Structures are given as C-alpha cells and as structure tokens.
Amino acid sequence: MLVYEFMPNGTLRDHLSAKNEKPLSFGRRLHIALGSAKGILYLHTEANPPIFHRDVKASNILLDSKFVAKVADFGLSRLAPVPDVEGTLPAHISTVVKGTPGYLDPEYFLTHKLTERSDVYSLGVVFLELLTGMKPIQHGKNIVREVNIAYQSGDISRIIDSRMSSCPPECAMRFLSLAIKCCRDETDTRPYMADIVRELETIRTMLPEGEDLLSETTETGSGMLTKSMSAFSTTTGALFVLSHTSGSGQATNSGIPSGTVAPR
C-alpha cells in the first residue's frame, strides 16, 4: 500500500479552470510558479542521479493547504544521462516521445532527443496558463501561438486572465517575457532552470512592499490590471517534489528516491 500526503487545494489546473470559488491572485500565481521551478531545478541539479520529469503540466502541480507547489507524477520520468567511460556527458537521451499534447517540447517531438530544457518548455506553458487562465490547447488554439501573437502586437490585455488581482504591469510583463523564452522552439535558446528561478525571485522583489504573496484578494483583475496592461505595450500520481519559495536557496526534497524511477 502506498500512502501520499493529502493535497487539500488540489491541482493548479483545478484553480485555473475556475473549479474553485476564489481566483488565484497574481502574488499567489507567482508563488506557485517559483515553487514549481525550484522543484524541477532540484530534479535537474540535486537529485542523484538527476531526473527529467517529461510530463510537467498544470494537473501535475499539486497545492497543499498553504498553496506550496509540489511537482507530482513521475510515471514518465527518465534518469538524466550519465558520463560515459571517457567522462563525456551526453547532451540528451534518445527515447520514444512521451508527454501531454500542448506541453510537449516541439524539438523533442521531432527529434526524440530529451533534454533538461524539454522540462523548461513544459514549465513555460504552465507559466502561460498562470498568466492567461487558458488551457494549452483550447478550441483548436495553441496557447504558445496565441500568446506570441498578442505579445508581438503589443495587445497583452486581451490574453491576461481577467480574474487575476491587480499587479504592477512591469511584473506581469517580465513574467510573460520569461514564459515566452521558456517556450521557444529551439532548445538551445531556452533558459536553464537555475536562470528561471533567479528571474522569478527578481520579479518577486518587484512586487509592492508589504504585499503578502500568499494572501488572496476579493477584487479581481478586470480593473487595475487590465488598465495598466493595456497601457503597457511592447513591440518585441506518484512522488512529490516540494519547494518552498522563501529565501533564495534551491528546492528541498520530499520523498525523492535515490534509485531508479520506474516508467509507467
């Protein structure tokens, strides 16, 4: 028998799909993004051996009673490559493509080459979900394509989740820019997970002084956020990984096995 920690706040997708009463504030969304990124950073850099998750998505990010994010479901995970006899570390794993449509790294899909930045692409899609409330694929539209069109046209307000509480436009724009970088088609142009964590922590410091990242507001984002965003234009079930967002340290481990993660 397996016993897992109870996650009273369900999945991130539950909240983004409005299955819960209160919409997530921007501060809480940023908190969840940072916790998720720290958890995946742990897998890539601190787990021994390192692990590629291969199925990062909103329904695999669970939320505890304090909305601490936990990356779950390691059924498709693969161990990262290890150095060969000459000490050379392979850059990728060649494998049958597995994952969830809408979250799949397009280069991995075409080449069957899995890398740590395949997880970066999937997490970038989650970031876009946090900002827009959209699903990765909805009514025949792909979230990455729709956001890129809005971003390049400078019409950001039409894709930002109107249920989100107000936030400084520079924070939302910087978070959006990071998400778009994560979702670039070319693997080598995406940031590494450590860079993502640093950028999210920088964005957190830009929030108004005294704002509680974990607090909810009763006001939704159809007011100040939409106005400020429209004024800001641009021309350009398995195991858990727990990651607290306090401090600048890397993710902490909760139940990560030291041995092999068995595929489904």
PDB file of C-alpha atoms in Angstrom:
ATOM      1  CA  MET A   1       0.000   0.000   0.000  1.00  0.00           C
ATOM      2  CA  LEU A   2       1.222   3.496  -0.866  1.00  0.00           C
ATOM      3  CA  VAL A   3       0.316   6.495   1.305  1.00  0.00           C
ATOM      4  CA  TYR A   4       0.723  10.015  -0.070  1.00  0.00           C
ATOM      5  CA  GLU A   5       0.440  13.417   1.524  1.00  0.00           C
ATOM      6  CA  PHE A   6      -3.059  14.869   1.161  1.00  0.00           C
ATOM      7  CA  MET A   7      -3.180  17.963  -1.067  1.00  0.00           C
ATOM      8  CA  PRO A   8      -6.284  19.877   0.126  1.00  0.00           C
ATOM      9  CA  ASN A   9      -6.041  22.526  -2.600  1.00  0.00           C
ATOM     10  CA  GLY A  10      -5.979  20.015  -5.438  1.00  0.00           C
ATOM     11  CA  THR A  11      -4.176  20.744  -8.680  1.00  0.00           C
ATOM     12  CA  LEU A  12      -3.181  24.006 -10.284  1.00  0.00           C
ATOM     13  CA  ARG A  13      -5.412  23.152 -13.228  1.00  0.00           C
ATOM     14  CA  ASP A  14      -8.436  22.919 -10.872  1.00  0.00           C
ATOM     15  CA  HIS A  15      -7.889  26.537  -9.846  1.00  0.00           C
ATOM     16  CA  LEU A  16      -7.202  27.842 -13.333  1.00  0.00           C
ATOM     17  CA  SER A  17     -10.342  26.117 -14.609  1.00  0.00           C
ATOM     18  CA  ALA A  18     -12.432  28.008 -12.022  1.00  0.00           C
ATOM     19  CA  LYS A  19     -13.462  24.801 -10.266  1.00  0.00           C
ATOM     20  CA  ASN A  20     -12.697  26.567  -7.001  1.00  0.00           C
ATOM     21  CA  GLU A  21     -14.513  29.592  -5.597  1.00  0.00           C
ATOM     22  CA  LYS A  22     -11.694  32.132  -5.330  1.00  0.00           C
ATOM     23  CA  PRO A  23      -9.456  33.013  -8.288  1.00  0.00           C
ATOM     24  CA  LEU A  24      -5.729  32.985  -7.658  1.00  0.00           C
ATOM     25  CA  SER A  25      -4.145  36.394  -7.076  1.00  0.00           C
ATOM     26  CA  PHE A  26      -1.075  37.399  -9.071  1.00  0.00           C
ATOM     27  CA  GLY A  27       1.105  37.076  -5.968  1.00  0.00           C
ATOM     28  CA  ARG A  28      -0.090  33.544  -5.366  1.00  0.00           C
ATOM     29  CA  ARG A  29       0.440  32.614  -9.012  1.00  0.00           C
ATOM     30  CA  LEU A  30       3.993  33.882  -8.814  1.00  0.00           C
ATOM     31  CA  HIS A  31       4.474  31.892  -5.594  1.00  0.00           C
ATOM     32  CA  ILE A  32       3.277  28.719  -7.354  1.00  0.00           C
ATOM     33  CA  ALA A  33       5.473  29.373 -10.400  1.00  0.00           C
ATOM     34  CA  LEU A  34       8.557  29.860  -8.242  1.00  0.00           C
ATOM     35  CA  GLY A  35       7.848  26.767  -6.138  1.00  0.00           C
ATOM     36  CA  SER A  36       7.324  24.639  -9.246  1.00  0.00           C
ATOM     37  CA  ALA A  37      10.537  25.930 -10.827  1.00  0.00           C
ATOM     38  CA  LYS A  38      12.523  25.204  -7.666  1.00  0.00           C
ATOM     39  CA  GLY A  39      11.131  21.681  -7.552  1.00  0.00           C
ATOM     40  CA  ILE A  40      12.184  20.980 -11.142  1.00  0.00           C
ATOM     41  CA  LEU A  41      15.552  22.636 -10.517  1.00  0.00           C
ATOM     42  CA  TYR A  42      16.036  20.131  -7.700  1.00  0.00           C
ATOM     43  CA  LEU A  43      15.344  17.252 -10.094  1.00  0.00           C
ATOM     44  CA  HIS A  44      17.823  18.575 -12.646  1.00  0.00           C
ATOM     45  CA  THR A  45      20.679  19.532 -10.321  1.00  0.00           C
ATOM     46  CA  GLU A  46      20.333  17.993  -6.848  1.00  0.00           C
ATOM     47  CA  ALA A  47      18.692  14.600  -7.325  1.00  0.00           C
ATOM     48  CA  ASN A  48      21.214  11.782  -7.580  1.00  0.00           C
ATOM     49  CA  PRO A  49      21.080  10.827 -10.354  1.00  0.00           C
ATOM     50  CA  PRO A  50      19.337  13.848 -11.938  1.00  0.00           C
ATOM     51  CA  ILE A  51      15.860  13.301 -13.360  1.00  0.00           C
ATOM     52  CA  PHE A  52      13.999  14.640 -16.402  1.00  0.00           C
ATOM     53  CA  HIS A  53      10.321  14.810 -15.433  1.00  0.00           C
ATOM     54  CA  ARG A  54       8.942  14.598 -19.016  1.00  0.00           C
ATOM     55  CA  ASP A  55       5.337  15.425 -18.092  1.00  0.00           C
ATOM     56  CA  VAL A  56       5.309  18.829 -16.383  1.00  0.00           C
ATOM     57  CA  LYS A  57       1.775  20.253 -16.596  1.00  0.00           C
ATOM     58  CA  ALA A  58      -0.759  22.141 -14.502  1.00  0.00           C
ATOM     59  CA  SER A  59      -2.581  18.981 -13.442  1.00  0.00           C
ATOM     60  CA  ASN A  60       0.717  17.545 -12.137  1.00  0.00           C
ATOM     61  CA  ILE A  61       1.362  20.534  -9.875  1.00  0.00           C
ATOM     62  CA  LEU A  62      -0.382  19.910  -6.562  1.00  0.00           C
ATOM     63  CA  LEU A  63      -1.076  22.543  -3.919  1.00  0.00           C
ATOM     64  CA  ASP A  64      -1.026  21.983  -0.175  1.00  0.00           C
ATOM     65  CA  SER A  65      -3.010  23.896   2.454  1.00  0.00           C
ATOM     66  CA  LYS A  66      -0.659  26.905   2.117  1.00  0.00           C
ATOM     67  CA  PHE A  67      -0.559  26.733  -1.689  1.00  0.00           C
ATOM     68  CA  VAL A  68       3.001  25.401  -1.672  1.00  0.00           C
ATOM     69  CA  ALA A  69       3.530  23.799  -5.098  1.00  0.00           C
ATOM     70  CA  LYS A  70       4.528  20.157  -5.362  1.00  0.00           C
ATOM     71  CA  VAL A  71       5.518  18.608  -8.666  1.00  0.00           C
ATOM     72  CA  ALA A  72       3.883  15.175  -8.928  1.00  0.00           C
ATOM     73  CA  ASP A  73       3.533  12.106 -11.162  1.00  0.00           C
ATOM     74  CA  PHE A  74       6.872  10.631 -12.108  1.00  0.00           C
ATOM     75  CA  GLY A  75       5.382   7.899 -14.256  1.00  0.00           C
ATOM     76  CA  LEU A  76       7.059   9.182 -17.434  1.00  0.00           C
ATOM     77  CA  SER A  77      10.290  10.405 -15.832  1.00  0.00           C
ATOM     78  CA  ARG A  78      13.679   9.398 -17.147  1.00  0.00           C
ATOM     79  CA  LEU A  79      17.039   9.450 -15.438  1.00  0.00           C
ATOM     80  CA  ALA A  80      19.332  12.068 -16.924  1.00  0.00           C
ATOM     81  CA  PRO A  81      22.333  10.814 -18.929  1.00  0.00           C
ATOM     82  CA  VAL A  82      25.496   9.974 -17.031  1.00  0.00           C
ATOM     83  CA  PRO A  83      29.105  10.417 -18.186  1.00  0.00           C
ATOM     84  CA  ASP A  84      30.478   7.648 -20.402  1.00  0.00           C
ATOM     85  CA  VAL A  85      33.734   5.787 -19.779  1.00  0.00           C
ATOM     86  CA  GLU A  86      35.678   8.754 -21.124  1.00  0.00           C
ATOM     87  CA  GLY A  87      33.887  11.154 -18.805  1.00  0.00           C
ATOM     88  CA  THR A  88      31.852  12.803 -21.559  1.00  0.00           C
ATOM     89  CA  LEU A  89      28.306  13.759 -20.575  1.00  0.00           C
ATOM     90  CA  PRO A  90      25.760  13.188 -23.362  1.00  0.00           C
ATOM     91  CA  ALA A  91      23.618  16.233 -24.072  1.00  0.00           C
ATOM     92  CA  HIS A  92      20.384  14.293 -24.403  1.00  0.00           C
ATOM     93  CA  ILE A  93      18.547  10.988 -24.099  1.00  0.00           C
ATOM     94  CA  SER A  94      17.172   9.383 -27.253  1.00  0.00           C
ATOM     95  CA  THR A  95      13.767   7.969 -26.363  1.00  0.00           C
ATOM     96  CA  VAL A  96      10.256   7.317 -27.584  1.00  0.00           C
ATOM     97  CA  VAL A  97       8.273  10.552 -27.316  1.00  0.00           C
ATOM     98  CA  LYS A  98       6.034  10.658 -24.247  1.00  0.00           C
ATOM     99  CA  GLY A  99       4.155  13.508 -22.645  1.00  0.00           C
ATOM    100  CA  THR A 100       0.969  15.545 -22.898  1.00  0.00           C
ATOM    101  CA  PRO A 101      -0.118  17.392 -26.069  1.00  0.00           C
ATOM    102  CA  GLY A 102       0.220  21.138 -25.636  1.00  0.00           C
ATOM    103  CA  TYR A 103       3.115  20.752 -23.203  1.00  0.00           C
ATOM    104  CA  LEU A 104       5.489  18.754 -25.407  1.00  0.00           C
ATOM    105  CA  ASP A 105       8.799  20.314 -26.373  1.00  0.00           C
ATOM    106  CA  PRO A 106       8.480  20.604 -30.190  1.00  0.00           C
ATOM    107  CA  GLU A 107      12.153  19.782 -30.774  1.00  0.00           C
ATOM    108  CA  TYR A 108      11.879  16.671 -28.596  1.00  0.00           C
ATOM    109  CA  PHE A 109       8.740  15.701 -30.534  1.00  0.00           C
ATOM    110  CA  LEU A 110      10.598  15.947 -33.867  1.00  0.00           C
ATOM    111  CA  THR A 111      13.993  14.526 -32.897  1.00  0.00           C
ATOM    112  CA  HIS A 112      13.167  12.185 -29.975  1.00  0.00           C
ATOM    113  CA  LYS A 113      16.017  13.870 -28.084  1.00  0.00           C
ATOM    114  CA  LEU A 114      15.025  14.557 -24.474  1.00  0.00           C
ATOM    115  CA  THR A 115      16.980  17.195 -22.528  1.00  0.00           C
ATOM    116  CA  GLU A 116      16.548  19.128 -19.280  1.00  0.00           C
ATOM    117  CA  ARG A 117      15.218  22.012 -21.341  1.00  0.00           C
ATOM    118  CA  SER A 118      12.357  19.844 -22.535  1.00  0.00           C
ATOM    119  CA  ASP A 119      11.031  20.312 -18.996  1.00  0.00           C
ATOM    120  CA  VAL A 120      11.719  24.050 -19.358  1.00  0.00           C
ATOM    121  CA  TYR A 121       9.372  24.224 -22.351  1.00  0.00           C
ATOM    122  CA  SER A 122       6.608  22.408 -20.458  1.00  0.00           C
ATOM    123  CA  LEU A 123       7.030  24.667 -17.429  1.00  0.00           C
ATOM    124  CA  GLY A 124       6.879  27.687 -19.721  1.00  0.00           C
ATOM    125  CA  VAL A 125       3.459  26.515 -20.890  1.00  0.00           C
ATOM    126  CA  VAL A 126       2.391  26.287 -17.225  1.00  0.00           C
ATOM    127  CA  PHE A 127       3.579  29.882 -16.743  1.00  0.00           C
ATOM    128  CA  LEU A 128       1.425  30.954 -19.693  1.00  0.00           C
ATOM    129  CA  GLU A 129      -1.531  29.161 -18.104  1.00  0.00           C
ATOM    130  CA  LEU A 130      -0.920  31.048 -14.855  1.00  0.00           C
ATOM    131  CA  LEU A 131      -0.931  34.368 -16.683  1.00  0.00           C
ATOM    132  CA  THR A 132      -3.818  33.753 -19.070  1.00  0.00           C
ATOM    133  CA  GLY A 133      -6.017  31.112 -17.439  1.00  0.00           C
ATOM    134  CA  MET A 134      -6.141  29.385 -20.840  1.00  0.00           C
ATOM    135  CA  LYS A 135      -5.610  25.686 -21.445  1.00  0.00           C
ATOM    136  CA  PRO A 136      -2.614  24.668 -23.595  1.00  0.00           C
ATOM    137  CA  ILE A 137      -4.938  23.643 -26.421  1.00  0.00           C
ATOM    138  CA  GLN A 138      -8.468  25.043 -26.439  1.00  0.00           C
ATOM    139  CA  HIS A 139     -10.978  25.318 -29.287  1.00  0.00           C
ATOM    140  CA  GLY A 140      -8.231  24.454 -31.751  1.00  0.00           C
ATOM    141  CA  LYS A 141      -5.963  27.250 -30.487  1.00  0.00           C
ATOM    142  CA  ASN A 142      -2.482  26.705 -29.081  1.00  0.00           C
ATOM    143  CA  ILE A 143      -1.613  28.833 -26.039  1.00  0.00           C
ATOM    144  CA  VAL A 144       2.002  29.430 -27.108  1.00  0.00           C
ATOM    145  CA  ARG A 145       0.983  30.689 -30.539  1.00  0.00           C
ATOM    146  CA  GLU A 146      -1.851  32.870 -29.196  1.00  0.00           C
ATOM    147  CA  VAL A 147       0.351  34.490 -26.549  1.00  0.00           C
ATOM    148  CA  ASN A 148       3.163  35.135 -29.026  1.00  0.00           C
ATOM    149  CA  ILE A 149       0.737  36.864 -31.394  1.00  0.00           C
ATOM    150  CA  ALA A 150      -0.574  39.089 -28.588  1.00  0.00           C
ATOM    151  CA  TYR A 151       2.919  39.815 -27.292  1.00  0.00           C
ATOM    152  CA  GLN A 152       4.307  40.796 -30.680  1.00  0.00           C
ATOM    153  CA  SER A 153       1.307  43.024 -31.409  1.00  0.00           C
ATOM    154  CA  GLY A 154       1.509  44.704 -28.003  1.00  0.00           C
ATOM    155  CA  ASP A 155      -2.081  43.713 -27.209  1.00  0.00           C
ATOM    156  CA  ILE A 156      -1.323  41.917 -23.940  1.00  0.00           C
ATOM    157  CA  SER A 157      -4.513  42.866 -22.105  1.00  0.00           C
ATOM    158  CA  ARG A 158      -6.684  40.571 -24.210  1.00  0.00           C
ATOM    159  CA  ILE A 159      -4.852  37.425 -23.096  1.00  0.00           C
ATOM    160  CA  ILE A 160      -4.219  38.188 -19.398  1.00  0.00           C
ATOM    161  CA  ASP A 161      -6.610  36.351 -17.055  1.00  0.00           C
ATOM    162  CA  SER A 162      -9.268  38.916 -16.121  1.00  0.00           C
ATOM    163  CA  ARG A 163      -9.959  37.099 -12.833  1.00  0.00           C
ATOM    164  CA  MET A 164      -6.463  37.817 -11.552  1.00  0.00           C
ATOM    165  CA  SER A 165      -5.965  40.517  -8.938  1.00  0.00           C
ATOM    166  CA  SER A 166      -4.150  43.691  -9.901  1.00  0.00           C
ATOM    167  CA  CYS A 167      -0.382  43.745 -10.044  1.00  0.00           C
ATOM    168  CA  PRO A 168       2.380  46.053 -11.296  1.00  0.00           C
ATOM    169  CA  PRO A 169       2.400  45.826 -15.105  1.00  0.00           C
ATOM    170  CA  GLU A 170       6.192  45.512 -15.149  1.00  0.00           C
ATOM    171  CA  CYS A 171       5.931  42.332 -13.023  1.00  0.00           C
ATOM    172  CA  ALA A 172       3.346  40.766 -15.329  1.00  0.00           C
ATOM    173  CA  MET A 173       5.317  41.737 -18.440  1.00  0.00           C
ATOM    174  CA  ARG A 174       8.567  40.357 -17.062  1.00  0.00           C
ATOM    175  CA  PHE A 175       6.858  37.102 -16.065  1.00  0.00           C
ATOM    176  CA  LEU A 176       5.281  36.886 -19.525  1.00  0.00           C
ATOM    177  CA  SER A 177       8.610  37.533 -21.231  1.00  0.00           C
ATOM    178  CA  LEU A 178      10.206  34.729 -19.190  1.00  0.00           C
ATOM    179  CA  ALA A 179       7.403  32.321 -20.110  1.00  0.00           C
ATOM    180  CA  ILE A 180       7.825  33.102 -23.802  1.00  0.00           C
ATOM    181  CA  LYS A 181      11.582  32.480 -23.597  1.00  0.00           C
ATOM    182  CA  CYS A 182      10.897  29.097 -21.986  1.00  0.00           C
ATOM    183  CA  CYS A 183       8.582  28.206 -24.886  1.00  0.00           C
ATOM    184  CA  ARG A 184      10.989  28.939 -27.722  1.00  0.00           C
ATOM    185  CA  ASP A 185      11.037  26.235 -30.384  1.00  0.00           C
ATOM    186  CA  GLU A 186      14.825  25.873 -30.370  1.00  0.00           C
ATOM    187  CA  THR A 187      16.061  24.003 -27.302  1.00  0.00           C
ATOM    188  CA  ASP A 188      19.377  25.852 -27.049  1.00  0.00           C
ATOM    189  CA  THR A 189      17.695  29.272 -26.873  1.00  0.00           C
ATOM    190  CA  ARG A 190      15.655  28.452 -23.771  1.00  0.00           C
ATOM    191  CA  PRO A 191      16.919  29.425 -20.309  1.00  0.00           C
ATOM    192  CA  TYR A 192      18.153  26.869 -17.817  1.00  0.00           C
ATOM    193  CA  MET A 193      16.064  26.154 -14.739  1.00  0.00           C
ATOM    194  CA  ALA A 194      18.503  27.981 -12.454  1.00  0.00           C
ATOM    195  CA  ASP A 195      18.099  31.112 -14.598  1.00  0.00           C
ATOM    196  CA  ILE A 196      14.319  30.774 -14.372  1.00  0.00           C
ATOM    197  CA  VAL A 197      14.388  30.573 -10.566  1.00  0.00           C
ATOM    198  CA  ARG A 198      16.614  33.647 -10.354  1.00  0.00           C
ATOM    199  CA  GLU A 199      14.345  35.642 -12.651  1.00  0.00           C
ATOM    200  CA  LEU A 200      11.191  34.674 -10.740  1.00  0.00           C
ATOM    201  CA  GLU A 201      12.830  35.704  -7.475  1.00  0.00           C
ATOM    202  CA  THR A 202      13.765  39.034  -9.047  1.00  0.00           C
ATOM    203  CA  ILE A 203      10.156  39.554 -10.139  1.00  0.00           C
ATOM    204  CA  ARG A 204       9.027  38.754  -6.608  1.00  0.00           C
ATOM    205  CA  THR A 205      11.201  41.564  -5.248  1.00  0.00           C
ATOM    206  CA  MET A 206       9.480  43.969  -7.658  1.00  0.00           C
ATOM    207  CA  LEU A 207       6.073  43.471  -6.057  1.00  0.00           C
ATOM    208  CA  PRO A 208       4.820  46.339  -3.870  1.00  0.00           C
ATOM    209  CA  GLU A 209       6.421  46.393  -0.421  1.00  0.00           C
ATOM    210  CA  GLY A 210       4.383  44.560   2.160  1.00  0.00           C
ATOM    211  CA  GLU A 211       2.352  42.537  -0.307  1.00  0.00           C
ATOM    212  CA  ASP A 212       1.797  39.045   1.019  1.00  0.00           C
ATOM    213  CA  LEU A 213       2.443  36.506  -1.726  1.00  0.00           C
ATOM    214  CA  LEU A 214       0.134  34.053  -0.041  1.00  0.00           C
ATOM    215  CA  SER A 215      -2.814  36.351   0.546  1.00  0.00           C
ATOM    216  CA  GLU A 216      -5.934  36.378  -1.571  1.00  0.00           C
ATOM    217  CA  THR A 217      -7.825  39.499  -2.534  1.00  0.00           C
ATOM    218  CA  THR A 218     -11.532  39.701  -3.112  1.00  0.00           C
ATOM    219  CA  GLU A 219     -11.000  42.061  -6.010  1.00  0.00           C
ATOM    220  CA  THR A 220     -10.469  40.549  -9.448  1.00  0.00           C
ATOM    221  CA  GLY A 221      -8.341  41.761 -12.260  1.00  0.00           C
ATOM    222  CA  SER A 222     -10.901  43.356 -14.542  1.00  0.00           C
ATOM    223  CA  GLY A 223      -9.919  46.727 -13.062  1.00  0.00           C
ATOM    224  CA  MET A 224      -6.416  47.908 -12.378  1.00  0.00           C
ATOM    225  CA  LEU A 225      -4.526  45.036 -14.003  1.00  0.00           C
ATOM    226  CA  THR A 226      -6.369  45.284 -17.320  1.00  0.00           C
ATOM    227  CA  LYS A 227      -5.984  49.055 -17.446  1.00  0.00           C
ATOM    228  CA  SER A 228      -2.309  49.002 -16.599  1.00  0.00           C
ATOM    229  CA  MET A 229      -1.591  46.161 -19.012  1.00  0.00           C
ATOM    230  CA  SER A 230      -3.397  47.882 -21.863  1.00  0.00           C
ATOM    231  CA  ALA A 231      -1.317  50.974 -21.200  1.00  0.00           C
ATOM    232  CA  PHE A 232       1.866  48.937 -21.333  1.00  0.00           C
ATOM    233  CA  SER A 233       2.694  47.959 -24.900  1.00  0.00           C
ATOM    234  CA  THR A 234       5.640  46.067 -26.296  1.00  0.00           C
ATOM    235  CA  THR A 235       6.975  45.652 -29.737  1.00  0.00           C
ATOM    236  CA  THR A 236       9.044  42.827 -29.169  1.00  0.00           C
ATOM    237  CA  GLY A 237       0.095  10.130  -9.209  1.00  0.00           C
ATOM    238  CA  ALA A 238       3.288   9.434  -7.847  1.00  0.00           C
ATOM    239  CA  LEU A 239       6.067  11.128  -5.958  1.00  0.00           C
ATOM    240  CA  PHE A 240       6.249  14.745  -4.870  1.00  0.00           C
ATOM    241  CA  VAL A 241       8.974  17.354  -5.102  1.00  0.00           C
ATOM    242  CA  LEU A 242       8.397  20.044  -2.500  1.00  0.00           C
ATOM    243  CA  SER A 243       9.826  23.510  -2.909  1.00  0.00           C
ATOM    244  CA  HIS A 244       9.257  26.416  -0.537  1.00  0.00           C
ATOM    245  CA  THR A 245       9.638  29.846  -2.087  1.00  0.00           C
ATOM    246  CA  SER A 246      11.083  31.564   0.960  1.00  0.00           C
ATOM    247  CA  GLY A 247      14.706  32.564   0.612  1.00  0.00           C
ATOM    248  CA  SER A 248      16.930  32.138  -2.409  1.00  0.00           C
ATOM    249  CA  GLY A 249      18.053  28.587  -1.802  1.00  0.00           C
ATOM    250  CA  GLN A 250      17.339  25.729  -4.108  1.00  0.00           C
ATOM    251  CA  ALA A 251      14.463  23.349  -3.798  1.00  0.00           C
ATOM    252  CA  THR A 252      14.194  20.913  -0.939  1.00  0.00           C
ATOM    253  CA  ASN A 253      13.445  17.251  -1.367  1.00  0.00           C
ATOM    254  CA  SER A 254      10.318  15.472  -0.218  1.00  0.00           C
ATOM    255  CA  GLY A 255      10.389  11.790  -0.963  1.00  0.00           C
ATOM    256  CA  ILE A 256      12.717  11.706  -3.983  1.00  0.00           C
ATOM    257  CA  PRO A 257      14.082   8.195  -4.498  1.00  0.00           C
ATOM    258  CA  SER A 258      17.808   7.691  -4.783  1.00  0.00           C
ATOM    259  CA  GLY A 259      17.307   4.813  -7.176  1.00  0.00           C
ATOM    260  CA  THR A 260      15.549   4.398 -10.486  1.00  0.00           C
ATOM    261  CA  VAL A 261      12.161   5.917 -11.238  1.00  0.00           C
ATOM    262  CA  ALA A 262      10.204   3.131 -12.865  1.00  0.00           C
ATOM    263  CA  PRO A 263       8.291   4.087 -16.012  1.00  0.00           C
ATOM    264  CA  ARG A 264       4.549   3.548 -16.208  1.00  0.00           C
TER     265      ARG A 264
END
